[in-house]
XYZ file of C-alpha atoms in Angstrom:
709
model
C 0.000 0.000 0.000
C 1.388 3.447 -0.858
C 2.299 5.738 1.991
C 0.590 9.096 2.293
C 2.488 11.855 0.536
C 2.674 15.476 1.603
C 0.387 17.770 -0.319
C 2.173 19.691 -3.060
C 0.764 22.583 -5.042
C 0.429 22.486 -8.792
C 2.932 24.983 -10.181
C 4.377 25.790 -13.587
C 7.458 23.848 -12.571
C 5.539 20.677 -11.674
C 3.588 20.942 -14.911
C 6.740 21.380 -17.001
C 8.276 18.359 -15.317
C 5.173 16.245 -15.921
C 5.142 17.227 -19.613
C 8.857 16.755 -20.182
C 9.703 15.165 -23.515
C 6.215 15.619 -24.976
C 5.648 17.635 -28.123
C 3.789 20.828 -27.302
C 0.746 22.131 -29.148
C -2.817 23.306 -28.653
C -3.171 20.911 -25.730
C -0.791 23.007 -23.621
C -2.963 26.118 -24.069
C -6.402 24.610 -23.407
C -8.039 21.303 -22.464
C -7.464 19.147 -25.550
C -6.454 15.558 -24.825
C -6.889 14.511 -28.439
C -4.260 17.023 -29.581
C -1.852 15.657 -26.959
C -2.364 12.099 -28.196
C -2.058 12.954 -31.889
C 1.227 14.759 -31.291
C 2.767 12.171 -28.985
C 1.580 8.599 -29.591
C 3.632 6.030 -31.489
C 1.866 3.636 -33.862
C 3.028 0.036 -33.602
C 3.097 -2.189 -36.675
C 4.808 -5.226 -35.146
C 3.554 -8.424 -33.582
C 2.926 -9.629 -30.018
C 6.411 -11.025 -29.379
C 7.392 -8.152 -27.045
C 4.634 -8.866 -24.509
C 5.253 -9.958 -20.918
C 3.318 -12.471 -18.879
C 1.855 -11.754 -15.454
C 4.192 -10.822 -12.639
C 4.186 -12.869 -9.452
C 2.383 -10.013 -7.714
C -0.328 -9.884 -10.397
C -0.976 -13.616 -10.107
C -0.986 -13.479 -6.311
C -3.408 -10.553 -6.274
C -5.801 -12.220 -8.711
C -5.670 -15.483 -6.773
C -6.432 -13.607 -3.542
C -9.496 -12.107 -5.146
C -10.637 -15.462 -6.466
C -10.193 -17.397 -3.235
C -11.306 -14.787 -0.700
C -13.916 -12.762 -2.546
C -15.085 -13.903 -5.994
C -15.766 -17.481 -4.909
C -17.817 -16.245 -1.953
C -19.722 -13.822 -4.164
C -20.683 -16.590 -6.577
C -22.097 -18.576 -3.663
C -24.035 -15.651 -2.162
C -24.766 -13.635 -5.331
C -23.736 -10.518 -3.366
C -20.531 -10.570 -1.326
C -21.526 -7.790 1.076
C -23.415 -4.489 1.271
C -22.662 -1.351 3.244
C -26.103 -0.367 4.569
C -24.953 2.625 6.615
C -23.124 4.857 4.134
C -24.758 6.453 1.084
C -22.154 6.293 -1.667
C -20.122 9.280 -2.758
C -16.689 9.998 -4.175
C -15.106 10.421 -0.744
C -17.601 8.483 1.415
C -15.374 5.501 2.228
C -11.869 5.140 3.634
C -9.118 3.716 1.468
C -9.539 0.037 0.646
C -7.134 -2.597 -0.662
C -7.340 -6.166 -1.912
C -4.354 -7.247 0.174
C -1.236 -5.874 1.831
C 0.710 -5.870 -1.433
C -2.051 -4.253 -3.507
C 0.106 -1.279 -4.470
C 0.397 -1.123 -8.269
C -2.934 0.564 -9.112
C -4.970 1.230 -5.967
C -8.543 2.153 -5.147
C -11.801 0.361 -4.351
C -15.419 1.499 -4.557
C -15.795 0.926 -0.821
C -13.336 -0.207 1.857
C -13.514 -3.935 1.005
C -13.374 -5.658 -2.413
C -16.820 -6.489 -3.854
C -18.674 -4.741 -1.001
C -21.504 -2.845 -2.638
C -22.579 0.659 -1.724
C -26.022 2.260 -1.634
C -26.757 4.911 -4.254
C -30.189 6.090 -3.075
C -30.288 9.328 -5.090
C -31.542 7.235 -8.000
C -34.349 5.655 -6.040
C -34.837 4.260 -2.563
C -37.192 1.427 -3.511
C -34.555 -0.278 -5.635
C -31.947 0.175 -2.892
C -34.238 -1.234 -0.204
C -35.191 -4.252 -2.319
C -31.570 -4.936 -3.258
C -30.449 -4.759 0.393
C -33.162 -7.182 1.471
C -32.438 -9.568 -1.411
C -28.813 -9.613 -0.262
C -29.964 -10.788 3.173
C -29.158 -7.513 4.955
C -31.216 -5.199 7.140
C -32.117 -1.694 6.018
C -30.766 1.127 8.177
C -33.931 2.957 9.356
C -32.126 6.295 9.624
C -31.028 6.124 6.001
C -34.510 5.038 4.921
C -36.066 7.969 6.729
C -33.646 10.390 5.100
C -34.480 9.208 1.588
C -38.208 8.778 2.048
C -39.022 11.881 4.110
C -36.291 14.470 3.640
C -34.505 13.831 0.357
C -36.468 13.379 -2.864
C -34.980 10.832 -5.270
C -34.887 10.609 -9.039
C -37.335 7.703 -8.952
C -39.786 9.645 -6.761
C -39.737 12.591 -9.140
C -40.206 10.449 -12.235
C -43.281 8.694 -10.873
C -44.724 11.999 -9.670
C -44.707 13.175 -13.275
C -45.450 9.954 -15.189
C -48.757 9.987 -17.046
C -51.277 7.114 -16.978
C -50.304 6.002 -20.471
C -46.612 5.827 -19.531
C -47.443 3.727 -16.498
C -49.580 1.434 -18.666
C -46.846 1.058 -21.290
C -44.257 0.375 -18.615
C -46.326 -2.230 -16.764
C -47.265 -4.049 -19.972
C -43.582 -4.181 -21.016
C -44.029 -2.536 -24.386
C -41.325 -0.229 -23.024
C -38.795 -1.978 -20.775
C -35.559 -1.113 -19.011
C -36.176 2.615 -18.626
C -33.574 4.275 -16.364
C -36.190 5.602 -13.961
C -34.978 3.793 -10.841
C -31.214 3.623 -11.455
C -28.443 5.742 -12.976
C -28.788 6.336 -16.699
C -25.149 5.764 -17.666
C -23.938 6.183 -21.253
C -21.791 9.127 -20.131
C -18.040 8.743 -20.610
C -16.016 11.194 -18.576
C -12.689 12.108 -20.141
C -10.801 10.514 -17.278
C -7.494 11.173 -19.072
C -7.823 14.880 -18.271
C -6.991 14.283 -14.619
C -3.680 12.658 -15.549
C -2.723 15.171 -18.223
C -3.700 18.400 -16.489
C -4.284 17.686 -12.809
C -7.459 18.541 -10.908
C -6.360 22.066 -9.977
C -6.288 23.091 -13.624
C -9.638 21.450 -14.267
C -11.226 23.306 -11.352
C -9.844 26.594 -12.648
C -11.205 25.875 -16.126
C -14.668 25.039 -14.770
C -14.724 28.139 -12.572
C -13.854 30.296 -15.573
C -16.567 28.615 -17.621
C -19.101 29.180 -14.827
C -18.304 32.886 -14.611
C -18.117 33.432 -18.368
C -21.847 34.197 -18.432
C -22.144 35.652 -14.935
C -23.595 38.970 -16.137
C -26.310 37.525 -18.344
C -29.951 38.156 -17.393
C -31.718 35.404 -15.506
C -33.111 32.445 -17.419
C -33.692 28.798 -16.544
C -30.811 27.811 -18.825
C -28.457 30.365 -17.239
C -29.324 29.237 -13.707
C -28.934 25.554 -14.526
C -25.617 26.184 -16.288
C -24.153 27.908 -13.223
C -25.599 25.411 -10.755
C -24.303 22.402 -12.709
C -20.849 23.954 -12.922
C -20.899 24.525 -9.181
C -21.727 20.850 -8.667
C -18.921 19.851 -11.031
C -16.410 21.930 -9.088
C -17.549 20.353 -5.805
C -17.097 16.911 -7.349
C -13.576 17.742 -8.504
C -12.715 18.851 -4.965
C -14.019 15.512 -3.681
C -11.768 13.817 -6.236
C -8.813 15.622 -4.657
C -9.861 14.149 -1.290
C -10.127 10.683 -2.846
C -6.545 11.023 -4.032
C -5.414 12.073 -0.560
C -7.059 8.971 0.941
C -4.685 6.868 -1.133
C -1.672 9.128 -0.721
C -1.761 10.948 -4.051
C -1.851 14.651 -4.881
C -4.174 14.738 -7.884
C -4.043 18.514 -8.111
C -0.959 18.301 -10.337
C -0.506 16.435 -13.633
C 0.784 12.867 -13.574
C 4.582 12.871 -13.689
C 5.143 9.376 -15.115
C 3.390 6.313 -16.536
C 2.515 4.897 -13.126
C 0.840 8.112 -12.101
C -0.880 8.479 -15.476
C -2.591 5.120 -15.014
C -3.321 5.761 -11.330
C -4.678 9.295 -11.825
C -6.903 8.129 -14.707
C -8.226 5.206 -12.696
C -9.029 7.351 -9.652
C -11.020 9.685 -11.900
C -12.973 6.706 -13.188
C -13.304 5.310 -9.669
C -14.902 8.585 -8.596
C -17.591 8.063 -11.214
C -18.442 4.490 -10.180
C -18.395 5.528 -6.533
C -21.121 8.097 -7.195
C -23.221 6.689 -10.070
C -24.660 3.265 -10.926
C -25.402 3.880 -14.577
C -26.533 1.179 -16.961
C -23.185 1.523 -18.735
C -20.116 3.051 -17.068
C -17.626 2.939 -19.917
C -14.055 4.034 -19.336
C -13.352 5.434 -22.799
C -10.311 5.225 -25.056
C -7.098 4.945 -23.084
C -4.437 2.872 -24.842
C -2.849 5.500 -27.076
C -2.956 8.001 -24.204
C -1.223 5.660 -21.768
C 1.233 4.628 -24.438
C 2.567 8.173 -24.713
C 3.734 7.877 -21.097
C 4.895 4.281 -21.452
C 7.048 5.010 -24.496
C 8.602 8.045 -22.839
C 9.394 6.187 -19.608
C 10.652 3.085 -21.425
C 13.001 5.272 -23.470
C 14.239 6.984 -20.316
C 14.844 3.666 -18.569
C 12.428 4.371 -15.722
C 9.967 1.645 -16.767
C 10.357 -1.915 -18.039
C 8.034 -3.853 -20.313
C 7.102 -6.162 -17.474
C 6.211 -3.161 -15.295
C 4.140 -1.645 -18.100
C 2.159 -4.882 -18.457
C 1.778 -5.112 -14.693
C 0.202 -1.646 -14.661
C -2.370 -2.581 -17.296
C -3.054 -5.915 -15.588
C -3.561 -4.149 -12.253
C -5.925 -1.615 -13.804
C -7.975 -4.353 -15.454
C -8.192 -6.231 -12.147
C -9.741 -3.144 -10.582
C -12.194 -2.778 -13.470
C -13.243 -6.406 -13.085
C -14.337 -5.942 -9.473
C -16.566 -2.890 -9.827
C -19.988 -3.756 -8.396
C -23.333 -2.001 -8.039
C -26.165 -2.718 -5.622
C -28.965 -3.916 -7.865
C -32.066 -6.045 -7.623
C -32.643 -9.537 -8.966
C -35.199 -8.099 -11.407
C -32.563 -5.695 -12.747
C -30.127 -8.551 -13.229
C -32.772 -10.455 -15.158
C -33.298 -7.548 -17.534
C -29.580 -7.500 -18.299
C -29.034 -11.274 -18.003
C -26.471 -10.957 -15.237
C -24.714 -8.167 -13.392
C -22.920 -6.188 -16.094
C -21.868 -2.574 -15.960
C -20.086 -2.364 -19.327
C -16.778 -0.724 -18.490
C -16.186 -0.578 -22.236
C -12.577 0.166 -23.255
C -12.373 1.217 -26.913
C -9.163 0.726 -28.855
C -7.347 0.757 -32.227
C -8.820 2.310 -35.373
C -7.218 5.058 -37.418
C -6.597 8.728 -36.822
C -7.878 11.408 -39.129
C -4.277 11.850 -40.295
C -4.260 8.274 -41.643
C -2.064 6.753 -38.937
C -3.087 3.587 -37.155
C -3.940 4.160 -33.501
C -2.694 0.684 -32.639
C 0.023 1.014 -29.999
C 1.938 -1.457 -27.883
C -0.574 -0.763 -25.126
C -3.321 -1.974 -27.481
C -1.528 -5.314 -27.323
C -1.039 -5.039 -23.550
C -4.771 -4.616 -23.052
C -5.556 -7.804 -24.982
C -2.748 -9.593 -23.125
C -4.696 -9.168 -19.880
C -7.109 -11.816 -21.169
C -4.201 -14.261 -21.119
C -2.542 -13.042 -17.945
C -5.774 -12.948 -15.917
C -8.044 -15.215 -17.929
C -11.164 -14.196 -19.878
C -13.835 -11.944 -18.388
C -16.665 -9.704 -19.642
C -15.263 -6.596 -17.940
C -13.859 -4.403 -19.211
C -15.796 -4.850 -22.437
C -12.814 -4.680 -24.820
C -14.017 -3.144 -28.070
C -11.769 -2.974 -31.106
C -12.367 -0.346 -33.788
C -11.653 -2.591 -36.750
C -10.522 -1.674 -40.230
C -9.080 -4.086 -42.805
C -6.057 -1.770 -43.103
C -5.009 -2.205 -39.462
C -1.512 -3.693 -38.989
C -1.438 -7.416 -39.759
C 0.286 -8.336 -36.496
C -2.417 -6.651 -34.469
C -5.266 -8.162 -36.454
C -3.780 -11.625 -35.992
C -3.358 -11.051 -32.254
C -6.974 -9.868 -31.936
C -8.098 -12.966 -33.806
C -6.014 -15.285 -31.641
C -7.304 -13.722 -28.410
C -10.901 -13.922 -29.655
C -10.480 -17.615 -30.388
C -8.897 -18.259 -26.984
C -11.250 -16.169 -24.832
C -14.410 -15.155 -26.716
C -14.050 -11.805 -24.943
C -13.528 -9.225 -27.680
C -16.070 -7.047 -29.504
C -15.468 -5.431 -32.886
C -16.903 -2.219 -34.323
C -16.591 -0.404 -37.639
C -13.880 2.219 -37.295
C -14.782 3.830 -40.619
C -18.411 4.368 -39.613
C -17.508 5.766 -36.208
C -14.630 7.959 -37.355
C -16.660 9.468 -40.208
C -19.423 10.665 -37.908
C -17.854 11.018 -34.472
C -14.157 11.655 -35.125
C -11.006 9.724 -34.217
C -11.235 10.283 -30.460
C -14.593 8.598 -30.043
C -15.393 5.725 -27.708
C -18.219 3.308 -27.128
C -20.632 3.628 -24.218
C -22.168 0.277 -23.379
C -22.001 -1.984 -26.451
C -22.477 0.056 -29.612
C -23.112 3.710 -28.688
C -20.358 5.974 -30.026
C -19.589 9.458 -28.763
C -16.821 12.049 -28.803
C -14.940 11.755 -25.539
C -15.358 14.792 -23.336
C -17.512 16.609 -25.881
C -20.668 14.539 -25.999
C -23.019 12.667 -23.669
C -26.117 10.562 -24.138
C -29.492 10.500 -22.470
C -29.873 6.724 -22.309
C -33.321 5.561 -23.395
C -33.511 1.756 -23.181
C -35.837 0.682 -26.010
C -39.354 0.055 -27.188
C -40.660 -3.386 -28.007
C -41.261 -2.888 -31.723
C -42.430 -6.482 -32.033
C -45.064 -6.157 -29.310
C -46.251 -2.953 -30.991
C -47.150 -5.042 -34.049
C -49.296 -7.313 -31.894
C -50.951 -4.250 -30.354
C -51.721 -2.995 -33.867
C -53.383 -6.310 -34.736
C -55.361 -6.418 -31.463
C -56.376 -2.753 -31.379
C -54.246 -1.893 -28.354
C -55.096 -4.931 -26.212
C -52.153 -6.658 -24.631
C -51.809 -10.169 -26.050
C -50.475 -11.543 -22.742
C -52.842 -9.991 -20.191
C -55.802 -9.118 -22.378
C -55.894 -5.604 -20.883
C -56.759 -2.634 -23.063
C -53.557 -0.581 -22.994
C -54.133 1.750 -25.947
C -57.531 3.234 -26.777
C -58.826 4.451 -30.111
C -57.315 1.807 -32.399
C -59.425 -0.686 -34.294
C -58.493 -4.357 -34.050
C -58.393 -6.725 -37.010
C -61.884 -7.950 -37.966
C -62.752 -11.499 -38.967
C -60.755 -14.654 -39.284
C -59.643 -14.345 -42.900
C -56.033 -13.854 -43.986
C -54.423 -10.647 -42.755
C -54.036 -7.891 -45.341
C -50.532 -6.426 -45.513
C -51.527 -2.839 -46.312
C -54.136 -2.824 -43.551
C -51.693 -4.243 -41.009
C -48.940 -1.833 -42.020
C -51.272 1.167 -41.647
C -52.408 -0.104 -38.248
C -48.768 -0.648 -37.249
C -47.762 2.879 -38.229
C -50.686 4.298 -36.240
C -49.748 2.211 -33.213
C -46.109 3.304 -33.486
C -47.294 6.911 -33.246
C -48.708 6.123 -29.806
C -45.802 3.911 -28.713
C -43.059 6.316 -29.821
C -44.896 9.343 -28.425
C -45.298 7.629 -25.058
C -41.673 6.499 -25.133
C -40.284 9.975 -25.829
C -42.539 11.516 -23.183
C -41.133 9.043 -20.646
C -37.543 9.733 -21.662
C -37.961 13.492 -21.413
C -39.390 13.094 -17.904
C -36.663 10.683 -16.823
C -33.772 12.862 -17.909
C -35.311 16.045 -16.562
C -35.575 14.329 -13.173
C -32.152 12.705 -13.380
C -30.484 16.057 -13.949
C -32.313 17.469 -10.920
C -31.904 14.635 -8.429
C -29.050 12.360 -9.557
C -26.747 14.574 -11.605
C -23.452 12.991 -12.726
C -21.279 15.811 -11.437
C -17.857 14.172 -11.688
C -18.478 12.689 -15.117
C -19.713 16.011 -16.470
C -16.795 17.825 -14.787
C -14.605 15.822 -17.162
C -16.450 17.168 -20.216
C -16.308 20.461 -22.027
C -18.739 23.018 -20.678
C -20.660 23.207 -23.950
C -21.440 19.691 -25.125
C -23.406 17.686 -27.660
C -26.352 15.785 -26.171
C -27.989 12.836 -27.879
C -31.090 10.889 -26.901
C -30.226 7.204 -27.262
C -33.507 5.587 -28.259
C -33.754 1.983 -29.381
C -35.934 -0.824 -30.665
C -36.204 -4.515 -29.848
C -37.643 -7.391 -31.859
C -36.673 -6.170 -35.319
C -36.259 -9.607 -36.896
C -39.642 -10.758 -35.559
C -41.409 -7.722 -37.051
C -39.665 -8.172 -40.396
C -40.446 -11.885 -40.629
C -44.050 -11.442 -39.472
C -44.750 -8.675 -41.970
C -43.074 -10.767 -44.675
C -45.359 -13.669 -43.779
C -48.427 -11.434 -44.019
C -47.256 -10.033 -47.369
C -46.012 -13.160 -49.116
C -48.018 -16.002 -47.501
C -51.490 -16.301 -46.002
C -51.743 -15.616 -42.264
C -54.934 -16.510 -40.393
C -55.489 -15.195 -36.847
C -56.377 -17.542 -34.010
C -58.483 -16.036 -31.219
C -59.146 -16.979 -27.605
C -62.619 -17.055 -26.073
C -62.542 -13.259 -25.551
C -61.762 -12.559 -29.188
C -58.120 -11.653 -28.514
C -55.756 -12.825 -31.256
C -53.169 -14.984 -29.521
C -51.730 -17.088 -32.360
C -51.548 -17.479 -36.129
C -51.867 -20.137 -38.803
C -49.690 -19.648 -41.881
C -50.235 -21.133 -45.326
C -47.407 -20.933 -47.825
C -43.788 -19.878 -47.675
C -42.363 -16.445 -47.037
C -38.894 -14.836 -47.080
C -37.147 -14.208 -43.757
C -34.690 -11.546 -42.716
C -31.055 -12.597 -42.438
C -30.640 -14.510 -45.695
C -29.759 -11.644 -48.046
C -33.287 -11.622 -49.443
C -34.353 -8.078 -50.294
C -38.026 -8.876 -49.790
C -37.590 -9.388 -46.040
C -34.496 -7.224 -45.536
C -36.188 -4.172 -47.033
C -39.066 -4.576 -44.586
C -36.560 -4.589 -41.702
C -34.875 -1.446 -43.025
C -38.259 0.229 -43.443
C -39.228 -0.552 -39.844
C -35.988 0.978 -38.514
C -36.459 4.050 -40.710
C -40.107 4.428 -39.717
C -39.436 4.321 -36.000
C -36.563 6.791 -36.330
C -38.721 9.147 -38.386
C -41.389 9.109 -35.702
C -38.800 9.796 -32.981
C -37.623 12.851 -34.921
C -41.129 14.307 -34.848
C -40.878 14.953 -31.107
C -39.140 17.684 -29.141
C -36.425 16.177 -26.956
C -35.225 17.274 -23.543
C -32.448 19.894 -23.701
C -32.698 19.838 -27.497
C -30.922 16.497 -27.644
C -30.149 14.987 -31.029
C -32.282 11.860 -31.568
C -30.415 8.628 -32.271
C -31.481 5.002 -32.315
C -29.886 1.634 -31.654
C -30.812 -1.852 -32.765
C -29.449 -3.475 -29.659
C -30.685 -6.100 -27.224
C -27.580 -8.043 -26.283
C -29.088 -9.253 -22.999
C -32.578 -7.812 -22.478
C -33.883 -9.775 -25.471
C -34.700 -12.547 -22.970
C -36.959 -10.288 -20.880
C -38.620 -8.792 -23.941
C -39.454 -12.267 -25.196
C -40.787 -13.375 -21.825
C -43.424 -10.641 -21.901
C -44.477 -10.898 -25.544
C -46.916 -13.210 -27.356
C -46.788 -15.341 -30.509
C -46.258 -13.958 -34.014
C -47.110 -14.754 -37.629
C -43.405 -15.482 -38.129
C -43.710 -18.542 -35.899
C -41.996 -16.948 -32.912
C -43.642 -18.428 -29.830
C -44.974 -16.545 -26.821
C -42.571 -16.136 -23.925
C -39.443 -17.155 -25.840
C -36.356 -14.915 -26.159
C -35.971 -12.451 -28.999
C -32.894 -12.670 -31.188
C -30.223 -10.254 -29.928
C -29.805 -6.847 -31.561
C -30.154 -6.803 -35.330
C -29.618 -10.553 -35.571
C -31.922 -12.691 -37.704
C -34.466 -14.759 -35.783
C -32.924 -17.690 -33.987
C -32.459 -20.503 -36.481
C -33.956 -18.597 -39.435
C -30.695 -17.542 -41.097
C -30.112 -20.601 -43.271
C -27.655 -19.119 -45.777
C -24.663 -18.628 -43.509
C -22.860 -15.811 -41.748
C -22.043 -13.740 -44.823
C -25.703 -13.642 -45.862
C -26.750 -12.480 -42.399
C -24.062 -9.791 -42.494
C -25.353 -8.617 -45.874
C -28.901 -8.442 -44.513
C -27.851 -6.350 -41.530
C -25.835 -4.171 -43.901
C -29.057 -3.035 -45.559
C -30.099 -1.207 -42.402
C -29.235 2.459 -42.894
C -26.757 3.594 -40.260
C -28.232 7.100 -40.519
C -31.408 5.623 -39.035
C -29.482 3.997 -36.190
C -26.575 6.249 -35.297
C -26.584 4.871 -31.770
C -25.396 1.551 -33.168
C -26.454 -1.679 -34.819
C -25.422 -4.937 -33.211
C -24.890 -8.300 -34.897
C -23.665 -11.227 -32.822
C -22.400 -14.384 -34.480
C -21.158 -17.600 -32.906
C -18.343 -19.601 -34.458
C -16.641 -22.705 -33.111
C -12.852 -22.670 -33.496
C -13.040 -25.935 -35.433
C -15.305 -24.218 -37.944
C -12.530 -21.764 -38.722
C -9.894 -24.332 -39.658
C -7.919 -27.350 -38.571
C -4.857 -25.583 -37.201
C -4.618 -22.545 -34.975
C -2.883 -20.619 -37.752
C -5.755 -21.363 -40.132
C -8.285 -20.352 -37.520
C -6.543 -17.037 -36.857
C -6.227 -16.164 -40.533
C -9.784 -17.179 -41.354
C -11.255 -15.117 -38.528
C -9.226 -12.118 -39.715
C -10.681 -12.715 -43.168
C -14.239 -12.826 -41.842
C -13.741 -9.579 -39.912
C -12.150 -7.888 -42.914
C -14.998 -9.009 -45.173
C -17.626 -7.812 -42.737
C -16.173 -4.365 -42.382
C -15.249 -3.934 -46.027
C -18.964 -4.343 -46.707
C -19.750 -1.866 -43.910
C -22.482 -4.219 -42.837
C -22.836 -2.982 -39.312
C -21.720 -0.795 -36.510
C -20.957 -3.608 -34.116
C -19.924 -7.106 -35.083
C -19.072 -9.481 -32.297
C -18.145 -13.000 -33.380
C -18.108 -15.196 -30.315
C -15.681 -18.030 -30.807
């Protein structure tokens, strides 16, 4: 454990020393991490032969976690909960995994895997989660957050309209961030290492006072109040550093401090927010600037560099949030998506692959595979061959790497973008997202057929829509018109809910530290989404190209279908079905754009249900496509389970027909490949997987492509 250091003040001398050897530029005059990276990183075109294995300390630390904490957590589901201390950046004393946990330090609480309460989001979820963990609620804390301190969840349900409540309870809209942190906000954690907190506080204070003499308006008041909260959060970050013996007021002076400072900034965010996705950003090229400098100066070895990355990844793997069993079911586990984006190309044409890009992937060998951090590679066929082969080899060994289209992201979001969650791109430090979960586009089709009655409960959820008459074959034009009308109601209700949620979140659960690590004037997007795309496409194709007869229950509710004849299905490179899928995505996005969004956010949409597809399916009935009631949806933009009969390339081509402009928040395609299906030898497997990835991204078929091997 590091010993406490005396506080030192950030001076021009300490800054000059921290920046020694770096090429100067715009980044020295204002906050501009991208300019620092572009001027100072070194592309690496070689192979993985330079990499080091785990140090003895790394192995010992990971084994300590496994034996003393992770094994117990798997048995209990939750290792422990602190029921007495509402979480905050500086709420807990310093915590360590073991006595020799001294490479990259910092825990969310004082004990590994102990979860903290974050009641600002909503007390009901906290109380339920505590009780499900077998702990007793502290009555003093409960009183504070039920009588004296209004929560985000309280505010949301005060404002919710009857139709929002009906849509939420019937699961046509699921996973809304109305009882937990919204996430999808990536603080530029690198700023703490490059500039130090003192400089960031000064910059925020100047930004706050820039408009001090303007006449009063709601926008002016909120701007100043939010900046005040950001400054308070940065001061708490200074205290967090002091708890662990570090003076974060100054810039990091070497590679060790660069990693440590960056991690403590990220730790501050996960200490104070439990967002649905708490991504860490794009770090490898940034860290590599420090690594290359220190390696050249002889103050760092390759083994020490790898140990730093291994230690950081260990800390990312043990982040935990206090959540309910129902929440875990929505997300099929306990993820928090600490997505680390890497590779790709710069706008100057240079590869952003560095030796640290390799070091990050090496953690999957040194520590074993794990879902966190969610390593996401920005792929381009022109990336260095050695790196592509290493990515392929690690994917085959661990099935723990996700791939995204660098060309698509760079064209629209620049070369310093990162992924929040699974597929949502944004400019680091310049952009944030109002996370919106997604609507059940498949269930909306069943509502259109049944005139707004829920096919599972039989309740009338939507009024004023005529159901299908008779028992004859469904007419495509009639069903499409009914579907469009129903989408007007569904999308309108959805957007109304999102505007309420984010208004309340800003008021009662504001992400002060994450926003303190953004520019003061930022781009805001509203990350909407749809689920069940393949089911809608196949069902509409069945109605159009075959004969579909409704089957009713005793109340007249249509609960099943009889199909005569064959019909095309999405995922087989058949334009008849694929064009329907593209039309559905375009239609939903067009209807989203018709609505005014909170804080004038830019509307975006994702086709993404990596995990929640199970919950969506559980609460949805049977379809003309043959999809059965209660069964899981296909994930993301994938074809229906078992319906893609023409192979992986055909499914990629089908997904490629979805217009990325209609889904700028990302399109996800997940494929499963067995290593044996890639070739007989490991070399063949590596080369063939590289070929598949190259082919997929040459065709620009999708935003996210994650072959699981």
